Structure formats: structure tokens, C-alpha cells
Tab-separated table of N, CA and C in Angstrom:
chain	number	residue	atom	x	y	z
A	1	MET	N	0.864	-1.204	-0.006
A	1	MET	CA	0.001	0.048	-0.011
A	1	MET	C	0.888	1.199	-0.012
A	2	SER	N	0.501	2.252	-0.801
A	2	SER	CA	1.338	3.440	-0.894
A	2	SER	C	1.215	4.361	0.293
A	3	LEU	N	2.182	5.121	0.569
A	3	LEU	CA	2.196	6.074	1.665
A	3	LEU	C	1.050	7.089	1.468
A	4	TYR	N	0.794	7.426	0.199
A	4	TYR	CA	-0.339	8.358	-0.065
A	4	TYR	C	-1.664	7.730	0.340
A	5	LYS	N	-1.862	6.508	0.027
A	5	LYS	CA	-3.092	5.844	0.433
A	5	LYS	C	-3.211	5.706	1.966
A	6	ASN	N	-2.028	5.405	2.611
A	6	ASN	CA	-2.049	5.426	4.075
A	6	ASN	C	-2.454	6.790	4.614
A	7	TRP	N	-1.979	7.851	3.959
A	7	TRP	CA	-2.347	9.225	4.356
A	7	TRP	C	-3.843	9.457	4.321
A	8	THR	N	-4.418	9.159	3.180
A	8	THR	CA	-5.854	9.449	3.035
A	8	THR	C	-6.701	8.522	3.942
A	9	ASP	N	-6.289	7.282	4.133
A	9	ASP	CA	-7.007	6.381	5.079
A	9	ASP	C	-6.884	6.839	6.522
A	10	MET	N	-5.662	7.379	6.877
A	10	MET	CA	-5.449	7.781	8.250
A	10	MET	C	-6.259	9.040	8.525
A	11	VAL	N	-6.473	9.925	7.572
A	11	VAL	CA	-7.247	11.103	7.817
A	11	VAL	C	-8.697	10.695	8.161
A	12	VAL	N	-9.243	9.861	7.374
A	12	VAL	CA	-10.632	9.417	7.597
A	12	VAL	C	-10.760	8.771	9.003
A	13	LYS	N	-9.814	7.921	9.295
A	13	LYS	CA	-9.855	7.157	10.630
A	13	LYS	C	-9.657	8.165	11.746
A	14	TYR	N	-8.741	9.119	11.635
A	14	TYR	CA	-8.435	10.072	12.657
A	14	TYR	C	-9.616	10.986	12.930
A	15	VAL	N	-10.264	11.458	11.895
A	15	VAL	CA	-11.428	12.322	12.040
A	15	VAL	C	-12.602	11.593	12.678
A	16	LYS	N	-12.777	10.330	12.300
A	16	LYS	CA	-13.890	9.524	12.890
A	16	LYS	C	-13.663	9.313	14.394
A	17	GLU	N	-12.367	9.084	14.776
A	17	GLU	CA	-12.066	8.734	16.156
A	17	GLU	C	-11.878	9.932	17.029
A	18	LYS	N	-11.215	11.019	16.511
A	18	LYS	CA	-10.904	12.142	17.449
A	18	LYS	C	-11.555	13.438	17.008
A	19	GLY	N	-12.142	13.456	15.824
A	19	GLY	CA	-12.809	14.661	15.378
A	19	GLY	C	-11.954	15.530	14.461
A	20	GLU	N	-12.631	16.276	13.671
A	20	GLU	CA	-11.975	17.179	12.686
A	20	GLU	C	-11.116	18.220	13.325
A	21	ASP	N	-11.549	18.799	14.412
A	21	ASP	CA	-10.726	19.861	15.088
A	21	ASP	C	-9.467	19.282	15.569
A	22	ALA	N	-9.459	18.106	16.176
A	22	ALA	CA	-8.247	17.495	16.681
A	22	ALA	C	-7.295	17.198	15.527
A	23	PHE	N	-7.806	16.750	14.383
A	23	PHE	CA	-6.965	16.484	13.247
A	23	PHE	C	-6.253	17.756	12.799
A	24	TRP	N	-7.021	18.855	12.616
A	24	TRP	CA	-6.451	20.085	12.137
A	24	TRP	C	-5.470	20.702	13.155
A	25	ASP	N	-5.727	20.527	14.464
A	25	ASP	CA	-4.774	21.007	15.450
A	25	ASP	C	-3.397	20.340	15.267
A	26	GLU	N	-3.431	19.013	15.154
A	26	GLU	CA	-2.170	18.250	15.025
A	26	GLU	C	-1.537	18.562	13.691
A	27	TYR	N	-2.281	18.453	12.667
A	27	TYR	CA	-1.693	18.579	11.314
A	27	TYR	C	-1.167	20.006	11.079
A	28	SER	N	-1.907	21.026	11.497
A	28	SER	CA	-1.452	22.424	11.254
A	28	SER	C	-0.184	22.734	11.970
A	29	LYS	N	0.054	22.171	13.124
A	29	LYS	CA	1.280	22.413	13.889
A	29	LYS	C	2.559	21.868	13.090
A	30	ILE	N	2.355	20.671	12.548
A	30	ILE	CA	3.426	20.074	11.727
A	30	ILE	C	3.675	20.839	10.450
A	31	GLU	N	2.533	21.151	9.769
A	31	GLU	CA	2.608	21.899	8.490
A	31	GLU	C	3.225	23.268	8.670
A	32	LYS	N	2.855	23.952	9.691
A	32	LYS	CA	3.346	25.252	9.984
A	32	LYS	C	4.850	25.222	10.215
A	33	GLY	N	5.334	24.246	10.981
A	33	GLY	CA	6.780	24.110	11.246
A	33	GLY	C	7.564	23.863	10.029
A	34	ILE	N	7.026	23.028	9.114
A	34	ILE	CA	7.731	22.754	7.869
A	34	ILE	C	7.803	24.001	7.008
A	35	TYR	N	6.682	24.711	6.901
A	35	TYR	CA	6.619	25.911	6.075
A	35	TYR	C	7.576	26.981	6.635
A	36	ILE	N	7.686	27.123	7.972
A	36	ILE	CA	8.550	28.147	8.496
A	36	ILE	C	9.972	27.790	8.093
A	37	GLU	N	10.414	26.529	8.162
A	37	GLU	CA	11.704	26.116	7.733
A	37	GLU	C	11.943	26.358	6.274
A	38	ILE	N	11.020	25.962	5.430
A	38	ILE	CA	11.158	26.063	3.944
A	38	ILE	C	11.202	27.588	3.572
A	39	LEU	N	10.235	28.359	4.069
A	39	LEU	CA	10.178	29.745	3.672
A	39	LEU	C	11.381	30.568	4.177
A	40	SER	N	11.956	30.113	5.252
A	40	SER	CA	13.121	30.790	5.755
A	40	SER	C	14.324	30.615	4.805
A	41	LYS	N	14.358	29.523	4.079
A	41	LYS	CA	15.406	29.217	3.095
A	41	LYS	C	14.834	29.273	1.696
A	42	HIS	N	13.917	30.262	1.444
A	42	HIS	CA	13.178	30.288	0.151
A	42	HIS	C	14.024	30.397	-1.073
A	43	GLU	N	15.282	30.828	-0.938
A	43	GLU	CA	16.147	30.860	-2.135
A	43	GLU	C	16.769	29.551	-2.499
A	44	GLU	N	16.689	28.608	-1.605
A	44	GLU	CA	17.211	27.263	-1.823
A	44	GLU	C	16.152	26.306	-2.343
A	45	VAL	N	16.571	25.328	-3.149
A	45	VAL	CA	15.704	24.252	-3.513
A	45	VAL	C	15.972	23.187	-2.444
A	46	VAL	N	14.931	22.831	-1.669
A	46	VAL	CA	15.050	21.892	-0.539
A	46	VAL	C	14.927	20.469	-1.082
A	47	LYS	N	15.914	19.640	-0.670
A	47	LYS	CA	15.856	18.233	-1.009
A	47	LYS	C	15.842	17.426	0.278
A	48	THR	N	14.860	16.580	0.472
A	48	THR	CA	14.748	15.822	1.692
A	48	THR	C	13.854	14.565	1.430
A	49	THR	N	13.649	13.820	2.484
A	49	THR	CA	12.753	12.660	2.379
A	49	THR	C	11.631	12.827	3.433
A	50	ILE	N	10.633	12.077	3.260
A	50	ILE	CA	9.473	12.073	4.232
A	50	ILE	C	10.019	11.581	5.596
A	51	ALA	N	10.877	10.586	5.590
A	51	ALA	CA	11.431	10.117	6.843
A	51	ALA	C	12.202	11.192	7.594
A	52	GLU	N	13.011	11.968	6.875
A	52	GLU	CA	13.799	13.025	7.506
A	52	GLU	C	12.840	14.073	8.059
A	53	LEU	N	11.848	14.544	7.267
A	53	LEU	CA	10.941	15.512	7.782
A	53	LEU	C	10.109	15.011	8.948
A	54	SER	N	9.795	13.764	8.979
A	54	SER	CA	9.067	13.139	10.078
A	54	SER	C	9.850	13.254	11.368
A	55	LYS	N	11.133	12.914	11.339
A	55	LYS	CA	11.979	12.997	12.533
A	55	LYS	C	12.154	14.462	12.999
A	56	LYS	N	12.439	15.279	12.023
A	56	LYS	CA	12.732	16.708	12.336
A	56	LYS	C	11.546	17.426	12.905
A	57	HIS	N	10.368	17.092	12.479
A	57	HIS	CA	9.165	17.874	12.877
A	57	HIS	C	8.228	17.031	13.813
A	58	ASN	N	8.737	15.919	14.315
A	58	ASN	CA	7.973	15.124	15.238
A	58	ASN	C	6.578	14.783	14.759
A	59	GLY	N	6.475	14.309	13.515
A	59	GLY	CA	5.197	13.941	12.972
A	59	GLY	C	5.324	12.542	12.304
A	60	THR	N	4.178	11.926	12.104
A	60	THR	CA	4.161	10.674	11.519
A	60	THR	C	4.451	10.830	10.013
A	61	GLU	N	4.873	9.771	9.373
A	61	GLU	CA	5.139	9.789	7.924
A	61	GLU	C	3.852	10.119	7.142
A	62	GLU	N	2.738	9.697	7.726
A	62	GLU	CA	1.452	10.005	7.030
A	62	GLU	C	1.152	11.478	7.049
A	63	PHE	N	1.380	12.135	8.237
A	63	PHE	CA	1.161	13.574	8.256
A	63	PHE	C	2.108	14.343	7.344
A	64	ILE	N	3.346	13.872	7.210
A	64	ILE	CA	4.303	14.536	6.333
A	64	ILE	C	3.881	14.310	4.895
A	65	MET	N	3.353	13.123	4.590
A	65	MET	CA	2.843	12.843	3.248
A	65	MET	C	1.632	13.850	2.917
A	66	GLY	N	0.905	14.179	3.981
A	66	GLY	CA	-0.197	15.163	3.793
A	66	GLY	C	0.409	16.536	3.466
A	67	PHE	N	1.519	16.902	4.061
A	67	PHE	CA	2.179	18.133	3.698
A	67	PHE	C	2.621	18.084	2.244
A	68	VAL	N	3.210	17.030	1.842
A	68	VAL	CA	3.647	16.869	0.415
A	68	VAL	C	2.479	16.947	-0.508
A	69	ASP	N	1.369	16.358	-0.159
A	69	ASP	CA	0.114	16.411	-0.946
A	69	ASP	C	-0.313	17.883	-1.052
A	70	GLY	N	-0.181	18.640	0.037
A	70	GLY	CA	-0.659	20.026	0.026
A	70	GLY	C	0.244	20.952	-0.770
A	71	ILE	N	1.544	20.740	-0.774
A	71	ILE	CA	2.481	21.657	-1.418
A	71	ILE	C	2.686	21.254	-2.887
A	72	ASN	N	2.276	20.045	-3.252
A	72	ASN	CA	2.596	19.526	-4.594
A	72	ASN	C	2.137	20.409	-5.726
A	73	ASP	N	0.934	20.978	-5.665
A	73	ASP	CA	0.452	21.902	-6.714
A	73	ASP	C	1.279	23.136	-6.853
A	74	SER	N	2.050	23.480	-5.874
A	74	SER	CA	2.816	24.744	-5.862
A	74	SER	C	4.285	24.507	-6.371
A	75	LEU	N	4.609	23.265	-6.640
A	75	LEU	CA	5.956	22.981	-7.088
A	75	LEU	C	6.094	23.179	-8.576
A	76	ASN	N	7.315	23.576	-9.053
A	76	ASN	CA	7.575	23.724	-10.430
A	76	ASN	C	7.536	22.377	-11.146
A	77	VAL	N	7.995	21.344	-10.482
A	77	VAL	CA	7.918	19.988	-10.992
A	77	VAL	C	7.263	19.119	-9.917
A	78	GLN	N	6.014	18.676	-10.192
A	78	GLN	CA	5.182	17.976	-9.192
A	78	GLN	C	5.653	16.522	-9.060
A	79	HIS	N	5.433	15.977	-7.897
A	79	HIS	CA	5.754	14.614	-7.609
A	79	HIS	C	4.516	13.719	-7.877
A	80	ASP	N	4.854	12.474	-8.284
A	80	ASP	CA	3.770	11.465	-8.413
A	80	ASP	C	3.475	10.891	-7.015
A	81	LEU	N	2.439	11.410	-6.358
A	81	LEU	CA	2.186	11.083	-4.990
A	81	LEU	C	2.009	9.603	-4.710
A	82	GLU	N	1.467	8.847	-5.672
A	82	GLU	CA	1.284	7.422	-5.495
A	82	GLU	C	2.563	6.616	-5.399
A	83	THR	N	3.622	7.147	-5.908
A	83	THR	CA	4.879	6.356	-5.908
A	83	THR	C	5.837	6.762	-4.794
A	84	ILE	N	5.532	7.780	-3.983
A	84	ILE	CA	6.454	8.269	-2.953
A	84	ILE	C	6.470	7.252	-1.810
A	85	GLU	N	7.714	7.000	-1.360
A	85	GLU	CA	7.939	6.188	-0.194
A	85	GLU	C	8.609	7.035	0.820
A	86	ALA	N	8.744	6.581	2.041
A	86	ALA	CA	9.411	7.358	3.121
A	86	ALA	C	10.816	7.761	2.803
A	87	THR	N	11.509	6.947	2.008
A	87	THR	CA	12.926	7.220	1.721
A	87	THR	C	13.149	7.879	0.339
A	88	THR	N	12.085	8.153	-0.394
A	88	THR	CA	12.170	8.751	-1.677
A	88	THR	C	12.724	10.199	-1.502
A	89	GLU	N	13.762	10.554	-2.262
A	89	GLU	CA	14.201	11.967	-2.154
A	89	GLU	C	13.258	12.852	-2.848
A	90	LEU	N	12.779	13.863	-2.153
A	90	LEU	CA	11.837	14.827	-2.705
A	90	LEU	C	12.540	16.135	-2.899
A	91	THR	N	12.213	16.761	-4.033
A	91	THR	CA	12.785	18.141	-4.325
A	91	THR	C	11.616	19.110	-4.258
A	92	PHE	N	11.812	20.115	-3.411
A	92	PHE	CA	10.799	21.154	-3.291
A	92	PHE	C	11.285	22.436	-3.965
A	93	ASP	N	11.111	22.463	-5.298
A	93	ASP	CA	11.410	23.661	-6.102
A	93	ASP	C	10.050	24.388	-6.178
A	94	ILE	N	9.872	25.338	-5.337
A	94	ILE	CA	8.611	25.974	-5.135
A	94	ILE	C	8.410	27.235	-5.924
A	95	ASN	N	7.232	27.300	-6.564
A	95	ASN	CA	6.771	28.537	-7.195
A	95	ASN	C	6.087	29.299	-6.102
A	96	LEU	N	6.830	30.295	-5.522
A	96	LEU	CA	6.329	30.955	-4.308
A	96	LEU	C	5.043	31.792	-4.540
A	97	GLU	N	4.892	32.379	-5.694
A	97	GLU	CA	3.652	33.067	-5.952
A	97	GLU	C	2.458	32.085	-5.992
A	98	LYS	N	2.631	30.984	-6.625
A	98	LYS	CA	1.569	29.956	-6.698
A	98	LYS	C	1.309	29.398	-5.243
A	99	LEU	N	2.353	29.250	-4.498
A	99	LEU	CA	2.198	28.770	-3.108
A	99	LEU	C	1.345	29.716	-2.335
A	100	TYR	N	1.667	31.039	-2.370
A	100	TYR	CA	0.957	32.019	-1.639
A	100	TYR	C	-0.519	32.036	-2.118
A	101	PHE	N	-0.747	31.975	-3.408
A	101	PHE	CA	-2.073	31.904	-4.013
A	101	PHE	C	-2.850	30.703	-3.463
A	102	ASN	N	-2.173	29.512	-3.465
A	102	ASN	CA	-2.820	28.337	-2.998
A	102	ASN	C	-3.174	28.364	-1.533
A	103	MET	N	-2.298	29.023	-0.727
A	103	MET	CA	-2.608	29.176	0.664
A	103	MET	C	-3.827	30.031	0.912
A	104	LEU	N	-3.952	31.116	0.072
A	104	LEU	CA	-5.214	31.933	0.099
A	104	LEU	C	-6.389	31.083	-0.239
A	105	ASP	N	-6.266	30.336	-1.258
A	105	ASP	CA	-7.375	29.438	-1.727
A	105	ASP	C	-7.770	28.413	-0.666
A	106	ALA	N	-6.822	27.891	0.082
A	106	ALA	CA	-7.099	26.961	1.177
A	106	ALA	C	-7.624	27.600	2.400
A	107	LYS	N	-7.616	28.943	2.421
A	107	LYS	CA	-8.061	29.750	3.533
A	107	LYS	C	-7.157	29.412	4.778
A	108	ALA	N	-5.888	29.168	4.514
A	108	ALA	CA	-4.933	28.805	5.542
A	108	ALA	C	-4.241	30.025	6.121
A	109	GLU	N	-4.988	30.790	6.869
A	109	GLU	CA	-4.502	32.047	7.417
A	109	GLU	C	-3.243	31.858	8.248
A	110	TYR	N	-3.151	30.762	8.924
A	110	TYR	CA	-1.989	30.448	9.749
A	110	TYR	C	-0.713	30.255	8.901
A	111	LEU	N	-0.909	30.086	7.625
A	111	LEU	CA	0.259	29.943	6.727
A	111	LEU	C	0.560	31.169	5.931
A	112	PHE	N	-0.490	31.813	5.316
A	112	PHE	CA	-0.211	32.995	4.460
A	112	PHE	C	0.101	34.243	5.294
A	113	THR	N	-0.093	34.157	6.652
A	113	THR	CA	0.327	35.350	7.460
A	113	THR	C	1.644	35.056	8.227
A	114	LEU	N	2.337	33.974	7.914
A	114	LEU	CA	3.625	33.744	8.504
A	114	LEU	C	4.612	34.913	8.287
A	115	PRO	N	5.396	35.279	9.242
A	115	PRO	CA	6.332	36.404	9.110
A	115	PRO	C	7.408	36.109	8.035
A	116	GLN	N	7.652	34.868	7.715
A	116	GLN	CA	8.626	34.560	6.696
A	116	GLN	C	8.298	35.120	5.340
A	117	TRP	N	7.004	35.355	5.120
A	117	TRP	CA	6.599	35.978	3.814
A	117	TRP	C	7.137	37.389	3.634
A	118	ASP	N	7.387	38.093	4.755
A	118	ASP	CA	7.911	39.435	4.720
A	118	ASP	C	9.264	39.491	3.949
A	119	GLY	N	10.031	38.435	4.064
A	119	GLY	CA	11.363	38.408	3.442
A	119	GLY	C	11.256	37.914	1.925
A	120	ILE	N	10.116	37.534	1.517
A	120	ILE	CA	9.895	36.973	0.205
A	120	ILE	C	9.178	37.938	-0.686
A	121	PHE	N	8.053	38.459	-0.231
A	121	PHE	CA	7.220	39.416	-1.031
A	121	PHE	C	7.001	40.664	-0.285
A	122	SER	N	6.907	41.729	-0.953
A	122	SER	CA	6.538	42.991	-0.367
A	122	SER	C	5.069	42.986	-0.069
A	123	GLN	N	4.589	43.960	0.741
A	123	GLN	CA	3.140	44.028	1.082
A	123	GLN	C	2.375	44.222	-0.277
A	124	ASP	N	2.915	45.046	-1.127
A	124	ASP	CA	2.266	45.337	-2.422
A	124	ASP	C	2.099	44.051	-3.273
A	125	LYS	N	3.155	43.263	-3.314
A	125	LYS	CA	3.105	42.037	-4.089
A	125	LYS	C	2.136	41.071	-3.482
A	126	ARG	N	2.019	40.991	-2.165
A	126	ARG	CA	1.056	40.097	-1.602
A	126	ARG	C	-0.354	40.539	-1.844
A	127	LYS	N	-0.546	41.867	-1.822
A	127	LYS	CA	-1.899	42.424	-2.202
A	127	LYS	C	-2.232	42.116	-3.621
A	128	GLU	N	-1.232	42.222	-4.511
A	128	GLU	CA	-1.487	41.890	-5.883
A	128	GLU	C	-1.902	40.402	-6.080
A	129	ILE	N	-1.233	39.511	-5.370
A	129	ILE	CA	-1.622	38.042	-5.466
A	129	ILE	C	-3.024	37.908	-4.830
A	130	GLU	N	-3.330	38.596	-3.733
A	130	GLU	CA	-4.654	38.492	-3.132
A	130	GLU	C	-5.691	38.971	-4.094
A	131	LYS	N	-5.449	40.052	-4.787
A	131	LYS	CA	-6.408	40.607	-5.790
A	131	LYS	C	-6.587	39.611	-6.889
A	132	GLU	N	-5.476	38.978	-7.365
A	132	GLU	CA	-5.571	37.912	-8.420
A	132	GLU	C	-6.462	36.783	-7.926
A	133	TYR	N	-6.226	36.407	-6.698
A	133	TYR	CA	-7.018	35.281	-6.100
A	133	TYR	C	-8.495	35.659	-6.072
A	134	LYS	N	-8.807	36.853	-5.581
A	134	LYS	CA	-10.235	37.245	-5.502
A	134	LYS	C	-10.868	37.290	-6.894
A	135	GLU	N	-10.120	37.846	-7.839
A	135	GLU	CA	-10.575	37.854	-9.278
A	135	GLU	C	-10.864	36.496	-9.810
A	136	SER	N	-10.088	35.525	-9.417
A	136	SER	CA	-10.234	34.133	-9.886
A	136	SER	C	-11.533	33.506	-9.394
A	137	LYS	N	-12.076	34.027	-8.307
A	137	LYS	CA	-13.225	33.486	-7.677
A	137	LYS	C	-14.550	34.107	-8.169
A	138	ILE	N	-14.434	35.198	-8.970
A	138	ILE	CA	-15.645	35.875	-9.492
A	138	ILE	C	-16.084	35.106	-10.755
A	139	VAL	N	-17.352	34.700	-10.748
A	139	VAL	CA	-17.882	34.076	-11.878
A	139	VAL	C	-18.605	35.041	-12.823
A	140	ARG	N	-18.201	35.042	-14.065
A	140	ARG	CA	-18.819	36.034	-14.954
A	140	ARG	C	-19.419	35.260	-16.115
A	141	ASN	N	-20.593	35.579	-16.437
A	141	ASN	CA	-21.286	34.873	-17.544
A	141	ASN	C	-21.241	35.845	-18.763
A	142	ASP	N	-20.236	35.608	-19.622
A	142	ASP	CA	-20.049	36.519	-20.784
A	142	ASP	C	-21.080	36.200	-21.879
A	143	ASN	N	-21.604	35.068	-21.942
A	143	ASN	CA	-22.584	34.656	-22.928
A	143	ASN	C	-24.039	34.821	-22.385
A	144	LYS	N	-24.448	36.083	-22.264
A	144	LYS	CA	-25.747	36.367	-21.711
A	144	LYS	C	-26.824	36.038	-22.736
A	145	VAL	N	-27.863	35.390	-22.284
A	145	VAL	CA	-28.950	35.020	-23.124
A	145	VAL	C	-29.978	36.137	-23.275
A	146	GLY	N	-30.199	36.569	-24.507
A	146	GLY	CA	-31.198	37.605	-24.745
A	146	GLY	C	-32.601	37.040	-24.588
A	147	ARG	N	-33.511	37.955	-24.248
A	147	ARG	CA	-34.882	37.436	-24.022
A	147	ARG	C	-35.558	36.846	-25.224
A	148	ASN	N	-35.154	37.220	-26.422
A	148	ASN	CA	-35.757	36.680	-27.642
A	148	ASN	C	-34.899	35.585	-28.256
A	149	ASP	N	-33.797	35.236	-27.632
A	149	ASP	CA	-32.950	34.119	-28.099
A	149	ASP	C	-33.601	32.793	-27.727
A	150	PRO	N	-33.194	31.733	-28.515
A	150	PRO	CA	-33.746	30.382	-28.130
A	150	PRO	C	-33.258	30.040	-26.681
A	151	CYS	N	-34.067	29.347	-25.946
A	151	CYS	CA	-33.770	28.991	-24.600
A	151	CYS	C	-32.602	28.004	-24.582
A	152	PRO	N	-31.575	28.236	-23.727
A	152	PRO	CA	-30.443	27.308	-23.638
A	152	PRO	C	-30.802	25.909	-23.211
A	153	CYS	N	-32.006	25.697	-22.612
A	153	CYS	CA	-32.345	24.375	-22.134
A	153	CYS	C	-32.746	23.443	-23.254
A	154	GLY	N	-32.844	23.974	-24.498
A	154	GLY	CA	-33.130	23.136	-25.639
A	154	GLY	C	-34.589	22.941	-25.945
A	155	SER	N	-35.505	23.684	-25.335
A	155	SER	CA	-36.921	23.405	-25.532
A	155	SER	C	-37.418	23.896	-26.883
A	156	GLY	N	-36.663	24.794	-27.519
A	156	GLY	CA	-37.018	25.365	-28.815
A	156	GLY	C	-37.882	26.626	-28.677
A	157	LYS	N	-38.255	26.954	-27.411
A	157	LYS	CA	-38.995	28.200	-27.179
A	157	LYS	C	-38.026	29.343	-26.998
A	158	LYS	N	-38.583	30.550	-27.086
A	158	LYS	CA	-37.773	31.729	-26.761
A	158	LYS	C	-37.531	31.684	-25.266
A	159	TYR	N	-36.368	32.282	-24.901
A	159	TYR	CA	-35.954	32.298	-23.486
A	159	TYR	C	-37.030	32.987	-22.632
A	160	LYS	N	-37.650	34.091	-23.125
A	160	LYS	CA	-38.592	34.846	-22.327
A	160	LYS	C	-39.860	34.006	-22.057
A	161	LYS	N	-40.139	33.011	-22.908
A	161	LYS	CA	-41.337	32.207	-22.730
A	161	LYS	C	-41.058	30.865	-22.003
A	162	CYS	N	-39.779	30.667	-21.690
A	162	CYS	CA	-39.360	29.341	-21.109
A	162	CYS	C	-38.701	29.625	-19.723
A	163	CYS	N	-37.406	29.437	-19.674
A	163	CYS	CA	-36.649	29.605	-18.430
A	163	CYS	C	-36.521	31.009	-17.929
A	164	GLY	N	-36.746	31.955	-18.791
A	164	GLY	CA	-36.618	33.417	-18.437
A	164	GLY	C	-37.881	33.937	-17.828
A	165	LYS	N	-38.936	33.138	-17.638
A	165	LYS	CA	-40.219	33.556	-17.064
A	165	LYS	C	-40.026	33.925	-15.613
């Protein structure tokens, strides 16, 4: 069984047994510690293993796998999560703008407000990324249906006589 599968199974079991709040309390402490370390050395490409991170941050290999799952979308070269083992060397070549954006998207305030971001992005740059994030969440319907156009439901009636009533 893969470490990734162990991670997903462990989350379900943990939440059932101890509750969602307990899970997030434990997981966020580990995640925050790893991010503080990585963001402090943001100019370096970090190479490590899940086993090393587990020892260093006092977390299970499954929790560290959860961290890898969370950061994976923000990496310049993503890892195949299903093939990762505890001793697989992982390279964290992070796209920092994408990471900050993804932290906003995850509503992880405990991460995107870390003081380590001060040494990476200016306040203006962070506001620019926040604006980009907010813009990405606005849904715009550019193809507005006119009242005399055929109804998009396919009824063959005019929109005003069908779904536009």
C-alpha cells in the first residue's frame, strides 16, 4: 500500500475517532513548522525525504505525506504522490507566488500570514496576489442570453417564454 493511500485512510480514521478539530490542530502544527523552515530558506531548493521531515518535525510519515500532498500543486515539478515512499528523495522547487495563492485558496491564514513571507514578497506584491485570487473566484457569464434568443435548455422556445419567465 502506498504512503499516499495510508495518508488518506489515516485522515478518515483520525477524524472519525478524534474529530476534525483534533486532526487540524495536530496537522497544522506540523505543516506550519515545515513551512517556517522552507520559507526561511526560500532561495534554496530543498531536497529531503519524508522520513527526514518526520523525525525533524515530530510527525508521522502519514502527516508529512499530507504536507507533500498540500504543497505539490505549488511545485515547479510535481511529484507522483502514489509512488512516494518514506525514503524517496523529494525536491521542493517551489513557485512561491503559486504557493501564496494556494494558501489563500485553502483559507490557511495560519500559513499565508507567517512572518517569513515578509522576506519573500513586499506588502504590495502580496496584495497583488490576493487581488488575483479574488478575481479568480468571481464568476462572470459572458454569454448572456437575450430574452428573444432560443432558450439554452433546448426546448425550442424563446428564453422569455421558457426559463426566463
